[in-house]
mmCIF file of C-alpha atoms in Angstrom:
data_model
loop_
_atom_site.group_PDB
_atom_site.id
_atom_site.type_symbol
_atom_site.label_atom_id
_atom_site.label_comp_id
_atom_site.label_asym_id
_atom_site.label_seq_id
_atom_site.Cartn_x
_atom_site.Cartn_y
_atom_site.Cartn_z
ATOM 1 C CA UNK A 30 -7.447 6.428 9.085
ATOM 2 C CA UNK A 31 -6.284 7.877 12.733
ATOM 3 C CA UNK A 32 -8.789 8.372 15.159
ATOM 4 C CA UNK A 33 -8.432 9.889 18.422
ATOM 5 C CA UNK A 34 -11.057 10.289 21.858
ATOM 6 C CA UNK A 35 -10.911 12.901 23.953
ATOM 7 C CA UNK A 36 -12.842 14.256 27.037
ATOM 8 C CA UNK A 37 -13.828 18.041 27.507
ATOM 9 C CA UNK A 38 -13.715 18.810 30.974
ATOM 10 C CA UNK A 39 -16.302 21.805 32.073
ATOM 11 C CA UNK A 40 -17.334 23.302 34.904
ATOM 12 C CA UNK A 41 -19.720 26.306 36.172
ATOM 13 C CA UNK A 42 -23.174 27.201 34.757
ATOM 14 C CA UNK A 43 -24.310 27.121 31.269
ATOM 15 C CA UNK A 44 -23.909 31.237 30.976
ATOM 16 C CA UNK A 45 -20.921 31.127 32.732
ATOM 17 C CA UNK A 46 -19.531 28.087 31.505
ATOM 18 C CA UNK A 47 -15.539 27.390 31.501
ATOM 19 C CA UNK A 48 -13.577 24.971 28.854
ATOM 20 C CA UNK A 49 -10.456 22.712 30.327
ATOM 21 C CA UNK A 50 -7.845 22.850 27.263
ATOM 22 C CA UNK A 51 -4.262 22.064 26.358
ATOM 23 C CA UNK A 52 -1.386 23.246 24.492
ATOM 24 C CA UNK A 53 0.768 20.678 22.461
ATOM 25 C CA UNK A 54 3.941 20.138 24.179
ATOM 26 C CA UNK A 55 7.111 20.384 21.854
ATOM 27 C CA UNK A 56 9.091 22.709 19.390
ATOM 28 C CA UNK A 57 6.566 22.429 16.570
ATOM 29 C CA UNK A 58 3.933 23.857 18.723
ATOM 30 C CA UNK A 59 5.843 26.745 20.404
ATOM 31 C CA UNK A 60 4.754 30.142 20.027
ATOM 32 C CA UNK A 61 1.297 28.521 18.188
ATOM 33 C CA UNK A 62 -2.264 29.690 19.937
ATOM 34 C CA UNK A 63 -4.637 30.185 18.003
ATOM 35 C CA UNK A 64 -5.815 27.160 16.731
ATOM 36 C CA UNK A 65 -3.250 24.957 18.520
ATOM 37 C CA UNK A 66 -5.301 23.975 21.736
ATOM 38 C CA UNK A 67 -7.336 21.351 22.088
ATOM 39 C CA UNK A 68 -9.416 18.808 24.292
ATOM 40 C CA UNK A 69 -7.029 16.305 25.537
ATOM 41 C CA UNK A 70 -6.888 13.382 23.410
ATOM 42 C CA UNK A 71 -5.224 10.789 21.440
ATOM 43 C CA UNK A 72 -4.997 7.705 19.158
ATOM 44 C CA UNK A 73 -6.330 4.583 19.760
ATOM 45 C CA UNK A 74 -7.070 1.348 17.542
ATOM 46 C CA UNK A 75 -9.524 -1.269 18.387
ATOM 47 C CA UNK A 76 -10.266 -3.381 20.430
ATOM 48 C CA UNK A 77 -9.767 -0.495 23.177
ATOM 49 C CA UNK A 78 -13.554 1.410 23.246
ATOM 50 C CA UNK A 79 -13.154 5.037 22.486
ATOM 51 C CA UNK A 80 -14.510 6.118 25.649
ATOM 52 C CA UNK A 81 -11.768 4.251 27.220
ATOM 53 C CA UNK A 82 -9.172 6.003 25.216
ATOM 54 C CA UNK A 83 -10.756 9.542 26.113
ATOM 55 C CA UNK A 84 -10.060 8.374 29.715
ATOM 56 C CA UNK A 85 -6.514 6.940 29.357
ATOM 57 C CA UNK A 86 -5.401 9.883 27.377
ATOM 58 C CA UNK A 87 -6.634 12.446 29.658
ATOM 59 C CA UNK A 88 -4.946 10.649 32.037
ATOM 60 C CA UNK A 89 -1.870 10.277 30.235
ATOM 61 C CA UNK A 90 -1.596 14.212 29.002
ATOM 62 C CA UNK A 91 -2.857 15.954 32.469
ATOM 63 C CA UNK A 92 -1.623 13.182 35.281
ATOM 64 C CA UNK A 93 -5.549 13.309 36.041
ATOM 65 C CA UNK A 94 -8.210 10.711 36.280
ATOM 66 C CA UNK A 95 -11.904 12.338 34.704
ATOM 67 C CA UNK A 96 -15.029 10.032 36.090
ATOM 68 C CA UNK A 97 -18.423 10.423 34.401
ATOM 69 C CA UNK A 98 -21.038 11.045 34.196
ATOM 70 C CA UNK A 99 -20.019 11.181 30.476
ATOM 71 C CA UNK A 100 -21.640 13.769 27.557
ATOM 72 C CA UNK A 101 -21.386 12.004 24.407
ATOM 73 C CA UNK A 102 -20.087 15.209 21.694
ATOM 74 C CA UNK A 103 -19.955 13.314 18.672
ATOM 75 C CA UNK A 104 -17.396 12.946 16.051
ATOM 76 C CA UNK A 105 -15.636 15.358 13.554
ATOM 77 C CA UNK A 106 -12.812 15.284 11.125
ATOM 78 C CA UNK A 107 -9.821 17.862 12.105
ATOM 79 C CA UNK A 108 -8.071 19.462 8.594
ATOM 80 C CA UNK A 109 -5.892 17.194 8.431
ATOM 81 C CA UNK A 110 -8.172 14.385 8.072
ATOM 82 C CA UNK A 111 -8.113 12.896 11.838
ATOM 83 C CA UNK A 112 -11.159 11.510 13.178
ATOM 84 C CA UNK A 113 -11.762 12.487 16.917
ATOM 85 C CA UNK A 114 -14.902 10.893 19.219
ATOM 86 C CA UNK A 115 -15.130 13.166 22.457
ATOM 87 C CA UNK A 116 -17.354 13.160 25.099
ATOM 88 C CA UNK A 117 -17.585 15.597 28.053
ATOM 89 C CA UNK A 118 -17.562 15.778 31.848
ATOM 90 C CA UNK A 119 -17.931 18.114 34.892
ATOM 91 C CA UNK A 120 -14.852 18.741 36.992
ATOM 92 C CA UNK A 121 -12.911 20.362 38.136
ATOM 93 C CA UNK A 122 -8.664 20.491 37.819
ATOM 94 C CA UNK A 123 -5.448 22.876 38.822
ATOM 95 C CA UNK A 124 -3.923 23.765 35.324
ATOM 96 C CA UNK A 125 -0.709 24.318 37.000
ATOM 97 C CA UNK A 126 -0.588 21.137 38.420
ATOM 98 C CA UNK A 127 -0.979 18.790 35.356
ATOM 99 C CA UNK A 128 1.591 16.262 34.393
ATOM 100 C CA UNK A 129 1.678 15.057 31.377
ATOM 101 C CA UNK A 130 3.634 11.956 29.822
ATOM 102 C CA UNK A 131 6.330 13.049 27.231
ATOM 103 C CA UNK A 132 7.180 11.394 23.384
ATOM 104 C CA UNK A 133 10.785 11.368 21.520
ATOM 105 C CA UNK A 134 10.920 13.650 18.574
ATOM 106 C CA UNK A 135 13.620 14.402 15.762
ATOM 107 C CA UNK A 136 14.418 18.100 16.040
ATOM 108 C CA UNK A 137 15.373 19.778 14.095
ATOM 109 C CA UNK A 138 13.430 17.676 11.479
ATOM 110 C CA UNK A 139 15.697 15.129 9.836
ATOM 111 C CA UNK A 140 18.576 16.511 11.776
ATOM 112 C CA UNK A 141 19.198 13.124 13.774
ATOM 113 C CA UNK A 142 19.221 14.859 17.260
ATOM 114 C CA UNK A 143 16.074 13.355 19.506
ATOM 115 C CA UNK A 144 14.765 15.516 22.286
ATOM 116 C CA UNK A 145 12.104 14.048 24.743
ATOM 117 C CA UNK A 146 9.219 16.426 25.022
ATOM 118 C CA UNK A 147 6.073 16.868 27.570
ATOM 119 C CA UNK A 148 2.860 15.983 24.826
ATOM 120 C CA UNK A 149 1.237 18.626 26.807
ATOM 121 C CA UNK A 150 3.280 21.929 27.592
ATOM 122 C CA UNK A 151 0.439 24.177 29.131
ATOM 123 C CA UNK A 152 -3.296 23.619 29.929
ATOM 124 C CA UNK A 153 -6.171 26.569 31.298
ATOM 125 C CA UNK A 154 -9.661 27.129 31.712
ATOM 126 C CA UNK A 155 -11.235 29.341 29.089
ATOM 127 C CA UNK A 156 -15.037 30.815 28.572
ATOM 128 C CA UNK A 157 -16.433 30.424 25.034
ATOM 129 C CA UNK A 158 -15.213 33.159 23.484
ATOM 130 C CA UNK A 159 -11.489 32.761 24.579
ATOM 131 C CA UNK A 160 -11.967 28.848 24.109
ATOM 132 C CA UNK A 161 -13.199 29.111 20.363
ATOM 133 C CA UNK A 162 -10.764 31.333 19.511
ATOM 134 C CA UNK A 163 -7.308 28.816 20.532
ATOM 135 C CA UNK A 164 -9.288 25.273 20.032
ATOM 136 C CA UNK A 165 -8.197 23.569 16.696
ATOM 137 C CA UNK A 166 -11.363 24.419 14.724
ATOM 138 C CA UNK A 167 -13.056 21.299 13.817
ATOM 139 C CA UNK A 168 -13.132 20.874 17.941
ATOM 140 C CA UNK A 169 -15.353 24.378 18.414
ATOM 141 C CA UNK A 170 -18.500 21.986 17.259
ATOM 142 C CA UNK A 171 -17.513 20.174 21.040
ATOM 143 C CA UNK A 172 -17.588 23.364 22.462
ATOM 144 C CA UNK A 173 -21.053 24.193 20.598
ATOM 145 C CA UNK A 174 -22.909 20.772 21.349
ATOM 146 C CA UNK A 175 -22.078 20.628 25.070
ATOM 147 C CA UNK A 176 -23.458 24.203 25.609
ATOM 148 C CA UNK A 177 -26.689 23.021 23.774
ATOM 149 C CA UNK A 178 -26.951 19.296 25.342
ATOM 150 C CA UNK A 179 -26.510 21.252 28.588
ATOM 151 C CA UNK A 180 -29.300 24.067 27.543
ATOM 152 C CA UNK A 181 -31.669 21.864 26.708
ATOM 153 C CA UNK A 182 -31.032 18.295 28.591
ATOM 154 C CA UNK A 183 -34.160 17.007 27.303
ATOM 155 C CA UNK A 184 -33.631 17.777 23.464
#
């Protein structure tokens, strides 16, 4: 089974509170928004810790490095049957300035042509509304359990 980790980057206060997101990178993904973004993230297999991955992957898909402390979101299964750990962090980050590493694909499919594309193409800062509307939609429960872990710290 794939799994991914992630991190969800927030900032501001809990009725004001902003979501860091990205945009797949790549011809598959163009012209997608609803339902395309997501926390940054991405596969790992043991023996690397999923926290670990969250971090690297962040990393690797924004240029930036995302220190705790650390939220611990859970786990859910995307559609397509991907498990993805996330936790979340405060911080703060320039969208414009992220840099992210880029993969080989075959496009058009099965045509034989490779084209090297960013894995990330565009990243922002959304409130809830905005955020839960372009978020894959397994990932809105992230959204949901850091606004309540941060509501009520001491549940």
């Amino acid at each position: 089974m794939r799994t991914s980790a992630g991190i969800l980057l927030y900032r501001g206060a809990v009725a004001a509170l902003e979501f860091f997101l990205v945009h797949p990178g790549g011809p598959l993904w163009a012209g997608r928004d609803g339902g395309a973004w997501t926390i940054p993230k991405g596969e790992f297999t043991a023996p690397e810790l999923p926290l670990a991955a969250a971090r690297r992957e962040f990393f690797e898909e924004t240029g930036f490095k995302v220190s705790g402390p650390f939220i611990e979101l859970g786990t859910i299964r995307q559609k397509a049957g991907k498990l993805v750990h996330a936790w979340a962090a405060a911080g703060d980050l320039d969208p414009e300035a992220i840099r992210s590493n880029t993969f080989r694909t075959q496009w058009p499919p099965r045509s034989g042509k490779w084209i090297s594309v960013p894995e990330i193409d565009k990243a922002g800062w959304f409130f809830y509304e905005e955020a839960a509307r372009l978020i894959n939609p397994a990932q809105v429960a992230f959204l949901d359990t850091l606004l309540q872990q941060l509501a009520n710290p001491n549940a």
